[in-house]
Coordinates of C-alpha atoms and ligand atoms in Angstrom, one line a residue:
X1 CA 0.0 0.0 0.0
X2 CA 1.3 3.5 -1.1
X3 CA 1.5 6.1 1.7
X4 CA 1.7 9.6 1.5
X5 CA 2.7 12.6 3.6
X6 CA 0.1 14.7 3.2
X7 CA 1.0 18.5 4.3
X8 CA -2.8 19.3 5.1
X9 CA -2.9 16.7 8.0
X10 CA 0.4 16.6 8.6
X11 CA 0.2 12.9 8.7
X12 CA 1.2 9.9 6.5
X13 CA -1.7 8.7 4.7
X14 CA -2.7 5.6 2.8
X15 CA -3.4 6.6 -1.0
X16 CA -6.6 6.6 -2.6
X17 CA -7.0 8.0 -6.1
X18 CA -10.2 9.5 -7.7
X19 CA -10.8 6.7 -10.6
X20 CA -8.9 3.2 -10.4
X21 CA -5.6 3.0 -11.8
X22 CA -5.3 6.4 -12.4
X23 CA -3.7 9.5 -10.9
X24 CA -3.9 13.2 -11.7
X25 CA -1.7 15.3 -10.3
X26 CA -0.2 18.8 -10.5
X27 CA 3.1 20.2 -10.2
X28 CA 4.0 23.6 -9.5
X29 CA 6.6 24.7 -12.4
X30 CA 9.2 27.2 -12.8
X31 CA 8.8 30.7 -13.8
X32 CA 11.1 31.4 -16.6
X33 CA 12.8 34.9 -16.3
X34 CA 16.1 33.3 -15.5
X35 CA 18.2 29.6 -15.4
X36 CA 16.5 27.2 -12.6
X37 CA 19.0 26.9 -9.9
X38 CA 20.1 23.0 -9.0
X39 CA 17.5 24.1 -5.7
X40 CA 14.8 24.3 -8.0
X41 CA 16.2 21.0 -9.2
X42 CA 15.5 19.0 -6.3
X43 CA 11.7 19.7 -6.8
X44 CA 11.9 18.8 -9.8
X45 CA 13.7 15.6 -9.1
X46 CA 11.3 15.2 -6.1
X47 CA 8.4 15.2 -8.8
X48 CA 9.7 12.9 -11.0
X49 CA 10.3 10.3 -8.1
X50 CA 6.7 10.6 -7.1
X51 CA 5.8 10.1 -10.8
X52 CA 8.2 6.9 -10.7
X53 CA 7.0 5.6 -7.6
X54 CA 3.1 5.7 -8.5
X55 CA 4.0 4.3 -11.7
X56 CA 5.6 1.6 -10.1
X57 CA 2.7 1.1 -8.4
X58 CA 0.3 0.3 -12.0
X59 CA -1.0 3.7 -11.9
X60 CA -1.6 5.5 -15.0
X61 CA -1.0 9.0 -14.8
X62 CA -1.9 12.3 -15.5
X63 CA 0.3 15.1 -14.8
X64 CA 0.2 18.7 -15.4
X65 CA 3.4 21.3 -14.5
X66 CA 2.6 25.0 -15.2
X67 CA 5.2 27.0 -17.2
X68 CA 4.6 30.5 -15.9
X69 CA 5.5 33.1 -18.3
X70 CA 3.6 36.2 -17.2
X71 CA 1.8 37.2 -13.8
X72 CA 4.7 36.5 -10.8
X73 CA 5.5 39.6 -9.6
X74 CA 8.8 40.2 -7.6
X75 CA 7.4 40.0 -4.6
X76 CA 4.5 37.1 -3.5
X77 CA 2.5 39.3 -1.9
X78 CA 1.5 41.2 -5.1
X79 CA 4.3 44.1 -5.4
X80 CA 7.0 44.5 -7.2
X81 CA 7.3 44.0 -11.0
X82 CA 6.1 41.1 -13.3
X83 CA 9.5 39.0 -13.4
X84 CA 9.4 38.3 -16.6
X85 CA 9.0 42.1 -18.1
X86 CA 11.6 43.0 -15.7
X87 CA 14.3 40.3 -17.5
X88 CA 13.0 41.6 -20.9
X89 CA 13.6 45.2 -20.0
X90 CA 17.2 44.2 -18.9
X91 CA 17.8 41.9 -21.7
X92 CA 16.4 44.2 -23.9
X93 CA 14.1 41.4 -25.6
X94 CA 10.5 40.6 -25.6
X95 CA 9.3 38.6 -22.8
X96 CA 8.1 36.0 -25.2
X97 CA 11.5 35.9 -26.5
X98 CA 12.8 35.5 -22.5
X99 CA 10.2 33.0 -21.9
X100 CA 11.1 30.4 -24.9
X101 CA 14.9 30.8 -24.4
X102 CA 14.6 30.1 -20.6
X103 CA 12.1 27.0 -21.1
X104 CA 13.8 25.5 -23.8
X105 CA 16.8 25.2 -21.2
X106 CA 14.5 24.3 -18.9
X107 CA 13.3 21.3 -20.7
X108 CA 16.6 20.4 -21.7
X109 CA 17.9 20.2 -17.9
X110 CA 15.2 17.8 -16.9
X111 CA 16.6 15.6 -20.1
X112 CA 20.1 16.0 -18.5
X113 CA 18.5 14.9 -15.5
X114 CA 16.4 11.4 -16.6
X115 CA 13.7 13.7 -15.3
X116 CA 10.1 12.6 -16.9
X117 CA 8.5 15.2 -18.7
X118 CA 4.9 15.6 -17.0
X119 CA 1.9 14.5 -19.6
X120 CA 0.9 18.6 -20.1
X121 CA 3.1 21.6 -19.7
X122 CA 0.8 24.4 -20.6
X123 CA 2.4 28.3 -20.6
X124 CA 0.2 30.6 -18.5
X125 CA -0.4 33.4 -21.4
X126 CA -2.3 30.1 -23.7
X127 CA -4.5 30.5 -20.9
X128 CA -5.5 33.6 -20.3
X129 CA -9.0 33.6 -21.4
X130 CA -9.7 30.4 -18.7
X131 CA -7.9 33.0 -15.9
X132 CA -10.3 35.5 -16.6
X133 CA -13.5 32.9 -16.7
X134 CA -11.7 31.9 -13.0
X135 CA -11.7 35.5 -12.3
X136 CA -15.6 35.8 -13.5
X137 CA -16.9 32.9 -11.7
X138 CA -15.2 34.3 -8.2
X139 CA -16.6 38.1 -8.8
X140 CA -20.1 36.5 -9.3
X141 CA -20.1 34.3 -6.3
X142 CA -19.2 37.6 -3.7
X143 CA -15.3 36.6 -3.9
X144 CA -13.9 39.7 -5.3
X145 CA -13.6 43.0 -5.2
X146 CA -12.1 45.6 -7.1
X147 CA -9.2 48.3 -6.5
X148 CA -7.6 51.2 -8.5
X149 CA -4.9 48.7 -9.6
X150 CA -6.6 45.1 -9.7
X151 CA -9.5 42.4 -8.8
X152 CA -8.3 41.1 -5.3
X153 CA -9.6 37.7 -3.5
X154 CA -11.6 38.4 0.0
X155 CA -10.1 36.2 2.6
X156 CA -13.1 37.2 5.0
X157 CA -15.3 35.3 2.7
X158 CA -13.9 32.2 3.0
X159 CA -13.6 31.0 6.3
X160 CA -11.1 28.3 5.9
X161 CA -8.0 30.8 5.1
X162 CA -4.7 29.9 5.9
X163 CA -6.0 26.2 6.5
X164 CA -2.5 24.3 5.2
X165 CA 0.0 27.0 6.7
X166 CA -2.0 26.6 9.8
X167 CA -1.3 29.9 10.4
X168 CA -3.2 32.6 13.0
X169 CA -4.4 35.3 11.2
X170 CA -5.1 37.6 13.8
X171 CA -2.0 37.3 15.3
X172 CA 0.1 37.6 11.8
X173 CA -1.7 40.5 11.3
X174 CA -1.2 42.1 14.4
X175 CA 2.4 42.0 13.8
X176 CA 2.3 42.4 10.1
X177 CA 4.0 45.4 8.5
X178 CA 1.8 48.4 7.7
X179 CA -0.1 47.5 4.4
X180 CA 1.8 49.1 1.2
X181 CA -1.8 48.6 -0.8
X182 CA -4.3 50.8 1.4
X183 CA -7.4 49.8 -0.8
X184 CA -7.1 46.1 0.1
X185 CA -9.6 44.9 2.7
X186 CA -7.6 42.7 4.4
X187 CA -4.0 42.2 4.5
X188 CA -3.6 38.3 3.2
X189 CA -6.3 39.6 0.4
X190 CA -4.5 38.9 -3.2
X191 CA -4.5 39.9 -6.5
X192 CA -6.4 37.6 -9.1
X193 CA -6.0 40.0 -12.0
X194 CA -3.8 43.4 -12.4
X195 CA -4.5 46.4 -14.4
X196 CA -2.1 47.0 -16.6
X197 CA -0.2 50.5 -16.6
X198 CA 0.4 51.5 -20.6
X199 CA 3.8 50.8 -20.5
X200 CA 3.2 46.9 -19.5
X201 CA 4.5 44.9 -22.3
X202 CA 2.2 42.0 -21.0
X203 CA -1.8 42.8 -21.6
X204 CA -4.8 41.4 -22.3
X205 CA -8.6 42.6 -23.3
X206 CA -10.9 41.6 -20.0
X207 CA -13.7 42.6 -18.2
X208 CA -12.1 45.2 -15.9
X209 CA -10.1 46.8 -18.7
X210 CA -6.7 46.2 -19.8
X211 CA -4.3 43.8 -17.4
X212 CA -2.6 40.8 -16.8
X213 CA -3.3 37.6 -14.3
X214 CA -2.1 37.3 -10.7
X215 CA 0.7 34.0 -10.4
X216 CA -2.3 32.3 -8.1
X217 CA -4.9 32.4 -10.4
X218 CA -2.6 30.1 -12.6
X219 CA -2.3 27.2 -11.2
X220 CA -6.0 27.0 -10.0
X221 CA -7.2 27.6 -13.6
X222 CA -4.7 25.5 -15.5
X223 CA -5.8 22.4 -12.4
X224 CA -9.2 22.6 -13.1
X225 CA -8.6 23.2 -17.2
X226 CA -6.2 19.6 -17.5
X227 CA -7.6 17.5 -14.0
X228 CA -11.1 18.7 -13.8
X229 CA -12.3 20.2 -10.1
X230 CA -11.2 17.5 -7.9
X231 CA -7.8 16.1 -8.5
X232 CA -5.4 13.8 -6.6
X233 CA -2.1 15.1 -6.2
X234 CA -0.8 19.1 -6.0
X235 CA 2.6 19.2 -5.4
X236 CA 5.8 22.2 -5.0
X237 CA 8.6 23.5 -2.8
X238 CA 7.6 24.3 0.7
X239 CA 8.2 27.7 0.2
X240 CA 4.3 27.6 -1.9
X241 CA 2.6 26.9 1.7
X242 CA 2.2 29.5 3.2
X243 CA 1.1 31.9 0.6
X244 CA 0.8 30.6 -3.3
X245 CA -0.7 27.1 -2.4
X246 CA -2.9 29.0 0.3
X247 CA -4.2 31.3 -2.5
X248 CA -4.6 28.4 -4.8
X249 CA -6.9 26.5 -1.9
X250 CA -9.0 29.9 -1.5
X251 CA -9.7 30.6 -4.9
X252 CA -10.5 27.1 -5.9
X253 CA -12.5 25.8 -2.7
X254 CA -14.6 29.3 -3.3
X255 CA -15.2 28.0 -6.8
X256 CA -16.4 24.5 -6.1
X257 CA -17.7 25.0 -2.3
X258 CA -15.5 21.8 -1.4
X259 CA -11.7 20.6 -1.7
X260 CA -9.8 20.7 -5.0
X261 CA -7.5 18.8 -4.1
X262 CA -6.8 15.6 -2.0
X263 CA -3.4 15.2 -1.0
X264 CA -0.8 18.0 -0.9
X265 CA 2.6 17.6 -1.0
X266 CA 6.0 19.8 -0.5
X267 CA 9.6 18.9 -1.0
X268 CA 12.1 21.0 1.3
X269 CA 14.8 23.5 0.2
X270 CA 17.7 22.8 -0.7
X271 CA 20.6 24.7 1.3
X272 CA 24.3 25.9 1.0
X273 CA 26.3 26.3 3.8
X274 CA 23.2 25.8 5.5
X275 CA 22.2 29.0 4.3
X276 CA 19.8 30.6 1.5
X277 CA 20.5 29.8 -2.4
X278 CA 20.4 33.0 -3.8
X279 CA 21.7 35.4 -6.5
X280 CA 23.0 38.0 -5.0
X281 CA 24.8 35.8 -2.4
X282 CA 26.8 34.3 -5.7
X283 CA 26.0 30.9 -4.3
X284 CA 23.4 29.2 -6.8
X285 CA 24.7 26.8 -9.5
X286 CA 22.9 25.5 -12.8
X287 CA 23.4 22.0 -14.0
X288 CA 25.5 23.1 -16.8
X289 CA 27.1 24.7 -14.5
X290 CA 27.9 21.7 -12.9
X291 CA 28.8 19.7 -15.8
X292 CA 31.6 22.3 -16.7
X293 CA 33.2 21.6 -13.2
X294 CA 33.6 17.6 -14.6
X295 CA 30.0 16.4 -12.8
X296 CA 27.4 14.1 -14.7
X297 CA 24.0 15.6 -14.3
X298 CA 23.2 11.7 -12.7
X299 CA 25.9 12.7 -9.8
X300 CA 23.7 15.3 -9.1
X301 CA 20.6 13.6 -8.9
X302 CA 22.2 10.7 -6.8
X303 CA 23.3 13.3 -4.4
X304 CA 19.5 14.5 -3.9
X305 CA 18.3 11.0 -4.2
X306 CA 20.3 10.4 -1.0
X307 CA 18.2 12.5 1.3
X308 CA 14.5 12.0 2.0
X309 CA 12.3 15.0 0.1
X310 CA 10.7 16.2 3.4
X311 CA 14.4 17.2 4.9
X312 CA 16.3 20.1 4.1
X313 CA 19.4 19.1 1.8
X314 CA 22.6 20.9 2.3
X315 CA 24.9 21.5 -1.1
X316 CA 28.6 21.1 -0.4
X317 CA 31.0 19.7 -3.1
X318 CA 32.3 17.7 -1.0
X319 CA 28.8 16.2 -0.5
X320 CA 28.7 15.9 -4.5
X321 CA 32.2 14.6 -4.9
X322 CA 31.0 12.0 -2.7
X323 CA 27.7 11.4 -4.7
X324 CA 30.1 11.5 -7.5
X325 CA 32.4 8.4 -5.8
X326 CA 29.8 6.7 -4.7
X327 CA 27.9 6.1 -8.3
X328 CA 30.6 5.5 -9.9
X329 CA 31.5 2.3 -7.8
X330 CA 27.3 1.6 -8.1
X331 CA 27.9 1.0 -12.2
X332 CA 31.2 -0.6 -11.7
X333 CA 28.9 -3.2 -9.0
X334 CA 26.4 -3.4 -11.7
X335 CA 28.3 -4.1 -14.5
X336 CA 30.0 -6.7 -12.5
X337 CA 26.7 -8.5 -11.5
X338 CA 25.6 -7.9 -15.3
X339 CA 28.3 -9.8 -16.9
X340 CA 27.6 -13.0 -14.1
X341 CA 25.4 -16.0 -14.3
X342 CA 22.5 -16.8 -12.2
X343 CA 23.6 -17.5 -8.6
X344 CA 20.8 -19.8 -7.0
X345 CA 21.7 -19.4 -3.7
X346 CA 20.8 -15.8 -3.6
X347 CA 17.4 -14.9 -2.0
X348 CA 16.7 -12.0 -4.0
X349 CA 12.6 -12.0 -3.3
X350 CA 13.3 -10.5 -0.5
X351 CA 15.0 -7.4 -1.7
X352 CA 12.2 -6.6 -4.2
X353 CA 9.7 -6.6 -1.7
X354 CA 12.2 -4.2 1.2
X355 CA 12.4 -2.0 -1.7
X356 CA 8.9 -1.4 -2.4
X357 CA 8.2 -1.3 0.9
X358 CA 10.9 1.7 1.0
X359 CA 9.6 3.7 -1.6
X360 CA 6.0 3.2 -0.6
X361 CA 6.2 4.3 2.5
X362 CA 6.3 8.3 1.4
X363 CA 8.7 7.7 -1.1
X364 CA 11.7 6.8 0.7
X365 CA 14.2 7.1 -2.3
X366 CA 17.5 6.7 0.2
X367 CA 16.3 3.9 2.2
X368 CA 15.0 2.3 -1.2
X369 CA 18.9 2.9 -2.5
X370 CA 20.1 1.4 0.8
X371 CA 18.7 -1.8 -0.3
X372 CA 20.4 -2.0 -3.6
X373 CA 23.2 -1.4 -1.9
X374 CA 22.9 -4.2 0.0
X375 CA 21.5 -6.1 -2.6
X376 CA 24.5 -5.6 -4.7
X377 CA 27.2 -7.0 -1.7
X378 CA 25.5 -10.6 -2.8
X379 CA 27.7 -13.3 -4.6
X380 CA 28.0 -11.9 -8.1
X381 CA 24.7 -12.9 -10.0
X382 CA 22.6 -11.6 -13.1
X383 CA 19.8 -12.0 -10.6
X384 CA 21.2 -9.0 -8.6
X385 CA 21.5 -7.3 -11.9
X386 CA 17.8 -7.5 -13.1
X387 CA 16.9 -6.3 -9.4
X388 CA 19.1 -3.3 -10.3
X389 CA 17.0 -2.6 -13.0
X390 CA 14.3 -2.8 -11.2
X391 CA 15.1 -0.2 -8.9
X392 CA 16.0 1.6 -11.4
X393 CA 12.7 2.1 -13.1
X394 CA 12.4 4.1 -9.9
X395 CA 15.9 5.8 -9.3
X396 CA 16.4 6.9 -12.7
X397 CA 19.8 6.7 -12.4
X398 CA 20.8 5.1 -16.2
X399 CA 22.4 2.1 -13.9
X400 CA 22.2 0.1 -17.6
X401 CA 23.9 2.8 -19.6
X402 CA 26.8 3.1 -16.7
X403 CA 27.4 0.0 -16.6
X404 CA 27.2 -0.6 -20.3
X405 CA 30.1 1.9 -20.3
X406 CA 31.9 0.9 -17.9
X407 CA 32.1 -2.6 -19.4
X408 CA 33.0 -0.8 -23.0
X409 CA 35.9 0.9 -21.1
X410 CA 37.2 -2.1 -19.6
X411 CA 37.7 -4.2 -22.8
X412 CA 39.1 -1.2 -24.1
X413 CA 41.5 -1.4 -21.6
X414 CA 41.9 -5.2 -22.4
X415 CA 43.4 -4.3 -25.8
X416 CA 45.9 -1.8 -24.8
X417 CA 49.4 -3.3 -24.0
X418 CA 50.0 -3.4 -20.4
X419 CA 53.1 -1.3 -20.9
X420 CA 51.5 1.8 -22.7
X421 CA 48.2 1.4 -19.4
X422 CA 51.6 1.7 -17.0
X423 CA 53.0 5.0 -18.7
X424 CA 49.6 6.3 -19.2
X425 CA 49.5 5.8 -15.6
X426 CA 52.5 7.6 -14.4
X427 CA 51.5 10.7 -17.1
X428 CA 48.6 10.9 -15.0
X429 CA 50.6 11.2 -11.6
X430 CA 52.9 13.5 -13.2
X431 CA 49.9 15.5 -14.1
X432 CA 48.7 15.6 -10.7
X433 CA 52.0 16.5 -8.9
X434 CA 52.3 19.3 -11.7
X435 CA 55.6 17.7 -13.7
X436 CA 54.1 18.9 -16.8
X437 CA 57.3 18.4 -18.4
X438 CA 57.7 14.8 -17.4
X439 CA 53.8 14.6 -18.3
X440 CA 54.4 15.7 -22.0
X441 CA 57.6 13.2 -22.0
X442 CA 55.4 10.4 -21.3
X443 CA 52.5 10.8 -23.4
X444 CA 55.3 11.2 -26.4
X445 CA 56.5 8.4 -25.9
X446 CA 52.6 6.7 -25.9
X447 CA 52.1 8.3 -29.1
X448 CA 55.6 7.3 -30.3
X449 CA 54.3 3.7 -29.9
X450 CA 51.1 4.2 -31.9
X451 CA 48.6 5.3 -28.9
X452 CA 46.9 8.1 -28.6
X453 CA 45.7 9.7 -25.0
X454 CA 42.5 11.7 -24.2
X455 CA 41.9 13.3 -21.2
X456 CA 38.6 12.4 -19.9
X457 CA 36.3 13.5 -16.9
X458 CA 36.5 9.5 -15.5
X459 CA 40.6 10.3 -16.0
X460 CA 41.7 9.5 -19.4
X461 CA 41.4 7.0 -22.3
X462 CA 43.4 5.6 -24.6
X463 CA 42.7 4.7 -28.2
X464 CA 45.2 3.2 -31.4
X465 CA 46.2 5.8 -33.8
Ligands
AMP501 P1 10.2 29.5 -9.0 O1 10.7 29.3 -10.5 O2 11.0 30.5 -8.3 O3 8.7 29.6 -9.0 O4 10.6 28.1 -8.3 C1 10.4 26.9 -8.9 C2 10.3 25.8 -7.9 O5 11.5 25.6 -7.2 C3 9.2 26.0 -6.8 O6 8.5 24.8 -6.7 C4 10.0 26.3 -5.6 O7 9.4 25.8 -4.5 C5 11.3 25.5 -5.8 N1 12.5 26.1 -5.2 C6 13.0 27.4 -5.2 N2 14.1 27.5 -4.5 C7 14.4 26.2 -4.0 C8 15.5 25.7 -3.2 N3 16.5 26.4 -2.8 N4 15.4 24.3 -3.0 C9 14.4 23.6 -3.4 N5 13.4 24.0 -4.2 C10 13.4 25.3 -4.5
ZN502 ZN1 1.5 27.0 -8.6

């Protein structure tokens, strides 16, 4: 039985989709003014091990991940500027222009990743005539209210406010800052729709004039648009609690006078130094990033599979030069098992059913890789192997292609004289101790001998000329 933490109850619960067999499920996704740091990563790799794990489990699934290109101001609390005009203004391009460049690298970091593509990933300015309909809907029912600069969402008329943040309004608001928008009712009210000032690049035709959606409206339109009213899943960062996936539960509940949404679910941050990722603190990294300082995009996602989604995840590069050791010796103990025959003796039932178990109960991904781990200390045995597969459905960590390699390199190896693998062995300690010029000397003589030597990220190769 699958269990979930679900972050309204704060409890794990036992999983129950909608319809048989199937899941539907939606995914908070990036807004794309700038590169998605490898923090924003980890949610995503989060996602696509929940995806794994219920498809493990027979489900068929639905999934939807929101690509926001217009509507999420600076600030979450409805000030600052629209993110994406303020890149384009910077960049001197059209935000259209800002929003494909970023997605497409988007898109192609997931790839790097082994990260599953969700079934629909709608941009928010295809849907801007559902927003408004949204919008419509919550200004007939008594929801909204109108300012100089927007439609805003009455949190007085609905009761249930701040239900998932468990938060106290009266006693946030008492301590709250004074209110920069004096025409709101209440503090926590929140924009559903802007008015756009002339000079917004960004505006649309709607019933209250010229404007632009708020970032909540969003996700609570495109959930309804791809899942219907009532869906399964709604996942994002735990950063969303307290005020987007609040929002979303007001505006959507209000709709539909009941839930939206039956299990909730938020991945922690992921830290450096223990501290914030951020910008201006010159401390976030992109994948490609990574991958230019000699790291596989899979070293990266070994090192987040390691830790459970609800806890925080500290980067270090120590911690991924670790991650970074310890997959490599995972393909070479694959490969091994790959290239053995069936070992009888081997109980292997019982490693399938520990790792099920692990990932079922709230996706467990490390305590999951724990038992290949073990698994993998067994007498050598293709047995071990297809369980490695197996896990792997789950892991995503291309244990076949690694292993593949590795077994590529090794007969590779098995055709170069043992002579020419000992001085390509002492060019590499020369490298390392700096004696470039006995470095050069060696790999002369290689070539000399009809070898050629490339320098690799794994170390080096060498080939016949
Ligand atoms: P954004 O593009 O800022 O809307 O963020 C995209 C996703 O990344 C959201 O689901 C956030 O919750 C998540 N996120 C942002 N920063 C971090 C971080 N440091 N660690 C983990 N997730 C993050
Ligand atoms: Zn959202």
């Amino acid at each position: 039985m699958l269990r979930l933490y679900n972050t309204m109850t704060r409890q794990k619960e036992d999983f129950i989709p909608i319809k048989n067999g199937k899941v539907s499920m939606y995914s908070c996704g990036p807004t794309v003014y700038n590169f998605a740091h490898i923090g924003n990563m980890r949610t995503y790799i989060f996602v696509d091990s929940l995806r794994r794990v219920l498809h493990h489990n027979g489900y068929k699934l639905n999934g939807v991940m929101n690509i926001t290109d217009v509507g999420h101001l600076e600030s979450d609390s409805d000030t600052g500027e629209d993110k994406m005009q303020a890149t384009a203004k910077r960049e001197n391009r059209s935000p259209y222009e800002i929003a494909d460049f970023y997605t497409g690298v988007f898109f192609d970091d997931l790839k790097k990743l082994n990260i599953q593509t969700p079934e629909h990933t709608p941009k928010a300015t295809d849907y801007i005539k559902e927003m408004i309909e949204f919008v419509k809907a919550l200004e007939n029912k008594g929801y909204a209210y109108q300012t100089s600069d927007g439609i805003y969402f009455d949190i007085s008329k609905f009761e249930d406010y701040g239900k998932l943040s468990k938060i106290n309004l009266d006693e946030q608001i008492a301590g709250a800052r004074v209110e920069v928008n004096q025409e709101k009712r209440n503090p926590y009210d929140f924009a559903l729709w802007k008015k756009a000032p002339k000079e917004h690049i960004m505006q649309w035709q709607s019933p209250w004039g010229m404007g632009y959606p708020g970032w909540h409206i969003e996700c609570s339109a495109l959930g309804k648009k791809f899942l219907g009213d009532v869906f399964d899943i709604h996942s994002g960062g735990v950063d969303h609690i307290p005020i987007h996936h609040e929002n979303e539960i007001a505006q959507s509940e209000a709709l539909l006078e009941k839930p939206a949404v039956n299990y909730w679910m938020h991945s922690e941050f992921m830290m450096v130094n223990n501290g914030k990722m951020s910008k201006s603190l010159g401390n976030t990294y992109t994948v490609s990033d990574l991958e230019k300082m000699g790291y596989d995009p899979m070293d990266f996602r070994y090192f987040c599979l390691n830790t459970h989604y609800r806890k925080k995840l500290n980067f270090t590069f120590e911690g991924l030069e670790g991650a970074k050791v310890a997959r490599k010796r995972l393909c070479e103990q694959i490969n091994a098992h790959m290239l053995s025959q069936n070992n009888d003796s081997i109980d292997i039932e019982k490693y399938y059913k520990e790792f099920d178990d692990a990932v079922n109960d709230d996706i467990n991904i490390p305590l999951a890789l724990g038992v290949l781990w073990t698994a993998l200390k067994e007498p050598k045995s293709k047995k071990v192997y297809d369980f490695g597969m197996y896990a792997d459905e789950v892991l995503g960590l291309r244990l076949k292609e690694c292993a593949q390699e590795i077994k590529e390199q090794n007969q590779d190896d098995n055709d170069i004289p043992m002579e020419i693998q000992e001085l390509a062995k002492k060019r590499l300690e020369a490298k390392k101790s700096k004696n470039y010029a006995l470095a050069d000397e060696l790999r002369n003589n290689i070539t000399q001998q009809g070898y050629n030597i490339i320098d690799t990220s794994q170390g080096y190769k060498i080939t016949k000329s």
